Amino acid sequence: MSNPKKLTKIKFFSINRDIRDGRRSNAQMAAFHNVSIETIRTVRNAKTWNGFLAHKQAKAARALKRKIELGKARAAQIKRPSDIPDIAVADPDMTASQTWTRPSLQEQIDVLADEVANLKRQRGPFRFSIIKKDNK
């Protein structure tokens, strides 16, 4: 199978001639020209070489847009405080034989607030902020 990006102008016109001839099905043309059925459909819809190039460019732009949107969605998910994993806080009085204990929610919030403050200083503001609440 051939990638539509690698389709040459000569092969495009050869496929286009077969399409206009109408003797073969899409599957037969795909097998004969060693391209995918999707490429045959693209050539059929494009009708001209410039139309085919425009279709390729639009397809690449849509793929890039999807990739950017997925990246933004992943970044937004990571930046939500609820998705940040629990952070173990070291107790200075602990000995090597003792195990780590799960920190309290307030300790986790304090550690995350410090990290966010450090990141803001380094990279600029983020879209979220952590609000400290006093437990009284």
Tab-separated table of C-alpha atoms in Angstrom:
chain	number	residue	atom	x	y	z
A	1	MET	CA	0.000	0.000	0.000
A	2	SER	CA	1.173	3.474	-0.807
A	3	ASN	CA	0.988	6.577	1.293
A	4	PRO	CA	-0.998	9.371	-0.437
A	5	LYS	CA	1.838	11.752	0.442
A	6	LYS	CA	4.143	9.710	-1.837
A	7	LEU	CA	1.745	9.616	-4.795
A	8	THR	CA	3.481	11.056	-7.848
A	9	LYS	CA	1.843	13.205	-10.462
A	10	ILE	CA	2.244	10.457	-13.070
A	11	LYS	CA	0.610	7.857	-10.833
A	12	PHE	CA	-2.177	10.329	-9.975
A	13	PHE	CA	-3.065	10.759	-13.652
A	14	SER	CA	-2.811	7.017	-14.256
A	15	ILE	CA	-5.287	6.369	-11.420
A	16	ASN	CA	-7.485	9.245	-12.603
A	17	ARG	CA	-7.578	7.768	-16.129
A	18	ASP	CA	-8.677	4.392	-14.700
A	19	ILE	CA	-11.361	6.099	-12.607
A	20	ARG	CA	-12.741	7.970	-15.633
A	21	ASP	CA	-12.586	4.741	-17.675
A	22	GLY	CA	-14.900	3.075	-15.144
A	23	ARG	CA	-13.972	-0.559	-15.923
A	24	ARG	CA	-12.443	-1.405	-12.548
A	25	SER	CA	-13.718	-1.216	-8.991
A	26	ASN	CA	-11.891	0.792	-6.336
A	27	ALA	CA	-10.393	-2.398	-4.878
A	28	GLN	CA	-9.142	-3.566	-8.290
A	29	MET	CA	-7.587	-0.169	-9.016
A	30	ALA	CA	-5.972	-0.078	-5.565
A	31	ALA	CA	-4.427	-3.514	-6.137
A	32	PHE	CA	-3.318	-2.657	-9.679
A	33	HIS	CA	-1.692	0.674	-8.751
A	34	ASN	CA	-0.400	-0.587	-5.389
A	35	VAL	CA	-2.169	2.142	-3.393
A	36	SER	CA	-4.868	2.110	-0.730
A	37	ILE	CA	-8.578	2.306	-1.479
A	38	GLU	CA	-8.604	5.584	0.469
A	39	THR	CA	-6.113	6.997	-2.047
A	40	ILE	CA	-8.378	5.924	-4.914
A	41	ARG	CA	-11.321	7.685	-3.240
A	42	THR	CA	-9.201	10.796	-2.678
A	43	VAL	CA	-8.164	10.911	-6.343
A	44	ARG	CA	-11.797	10.361	-7.394
A	45	ASN	CA	-12.991	13.275	-5.236
A	46	ALA	CA	-10.074	15.585	-6.081
A	47	LYS	CA	-10.505	15.281	-9.876
A	48	THR	CA	-7.385	17.438	-10.544
A	49	TRP	CA	-3.770	17.382	-9.363
A	50	ASN	CA	-4.193	20.757	-7.638
A	51	GLY	CA	-7.346	19.489	-5.936
A	52	PHE	CA	-5.398	16.470	-4.720
A	53	LEU	CA	-2.613	18.687	-3.336
A	54	ALA	CA	-5.201	20.883	-1.596
A	55	HIS	CA	-6.824	17.788	-0.082
A	56	LYS	CA	-3.445	16.562	1.189
A	57	GLN	CA	-2.724	19.938	2.746
A	58	ALA	CA	-6.163	20.115	4.394
A	59	LYS	CA	-5.795	16.565	5.724
A	60	ALA	CA	-2.394	17.404	7.234
A	61	ALA	CA	-3.849	20.574	8.805
A	62	ARG	CA	-6.734	18.588	10.360
A	63	ALA	CA	-4.298	16.018	11.738
A	64	LEU	CA	-2.131	18.772	13.233
A	65	LYS	CA	-5.191	20.456	14.755
A	66	ARG	CA	-6.282	17.137	16.329
A	67	LYS	CA	-2.791	16.598	17.712
A	68	ILE	CA	-2.734	20.095	19.232
A	69	GLU	CA	-6.200	19.644	20.772
A	70	LEU	CA	-5.184	16.291	22.274
A	71	GLY	CA	-2.014	17.855	23.658
A	72	LYS	CA	-4.012	20.684	25.222
A	73	ALA	CA	-6.471	18.209	26.742
A	74	ARG	CA	-3.638	16.150	28.223
A	75	ALA	CA	-1.957	19.274	29.600
A	76	ALA	CA	-5.227	20.449	31.153
A	77	GLN	CA	-5.722	17.035	32.776
A	78	ILE	CA	-2.222	17.044	34.222
A	79	LYS	CA	-2.550	20.593	35.553
A	80	ARG	CA	-5.708	19.821	37.555
A	81	PRO	CA	-4.716	19.557	41.245
A	82	SER	CA	-6.926	16.484	41.683
A	83	ASP	CA	-4.754	14.565	39.200
A	84	ILE	CA	-1.445	15.334	40.877
A	85	PRO	CA	-0.315	12.231	42.798
A	86	ASP	CA	0.145	12.187	46.550
A	87	ILE	CA	3.505	13.558	47.602
A	88	ALA	CA	5.346	11.954	50.462
A	89	VAL	CA	6.612	14.495	52.950
A	90	ALA	CA	9.835	13.590	54.734
A	91	ASP	CA	9.784	13.766	58.522
A	92	PRO	CA	13.163	15.023	59.814
A	93	ASP	CA	12.853	12.797	62.908
A	94	MET	CA	12.536	9.587	60.865
A	95	THR	CA	15.258	6.967	60.969
A	96	ALA	CA	16.283	4.846	58.002
A	97	SER	CA	14.353	1.816	59.271
A	98	GLN	CA	11.018	3.641	59.466
A	99	THR	CA	8.682	3.657	56.491
A	100	TRP	CA	7.082	6.609	54.778
A	101	THR	CA	3.665	7.628	56.016
A	102	ARG	CA	0.940	9.127	53.917
A	103	PRO	CA	0.955	12.899	54.469
A	104	SER	CA	-2.183	14.698	55.509
A	105	LEU	CA	-4.184	16.580	52.936
A	106	GLN	CA	-2.996	19.911	54.310
A	107	GLU	CA	0.656	18.839	53.980
A	108	GLN	CA	0.034	17.785	50.383
A	109	ILE	CA	-1.614	21.125	49.622
A	110	ASP	CA	1.307	23.002	51.191
A	111	VAL	CA	3.870	21.032	49.171
A	112	LEU	CA	1.919	21.522	45.938
A	113	ALA	CA	1.454	25.235	46.623
A	114	ASP	CA	5.222	25.582	47.075
A	115	GLU	CA	5.875	23.709	43.831
A	116	VAL	CA	3.358	25.837	41.940
A	117	ALA	CA	4.937	29.004	43.340
A	118	ASN	CA	8.366	27.792	42.172
A	119	LEU	CA	7.014	26.951	38.719
A	120	LYS	CA	5.307	30.334	38.440
A	121	ARG	CA	8.584	32.048	39.189
A	122	GLN	CA	10.355	29.952	36.549
A	123	ARG	CA	7.801	29.759	33.725
A	124	GLY	CA	5.074	32.320	34.319
A	125	PRO	CA	1.490	31.937	35.520
A	126	PHE	CA	-0.509	28.726	35.144
A	127	ARG	CA	-4.254	28.494	34.633
A	128	PHE	CA	-4.996	27.211	38.106
A	129	SER	CA	-4.157	28.202	41.626
A	130	ILE	CA	-4.238	26.262	44.862
A	131	ILE	CA	-6.154	27.902	47.679
A	132	LYS	CA	-4.806	27.294	51.144
A	133	LYS	CA	-7.435	26.767	53.827
A	134	ASP	CA	-6.734	26.969	57.519
A	135	ASN	CA	-8.189	24.061	59.460
A	136	LYS	CA	-9.478	25.697	62.626
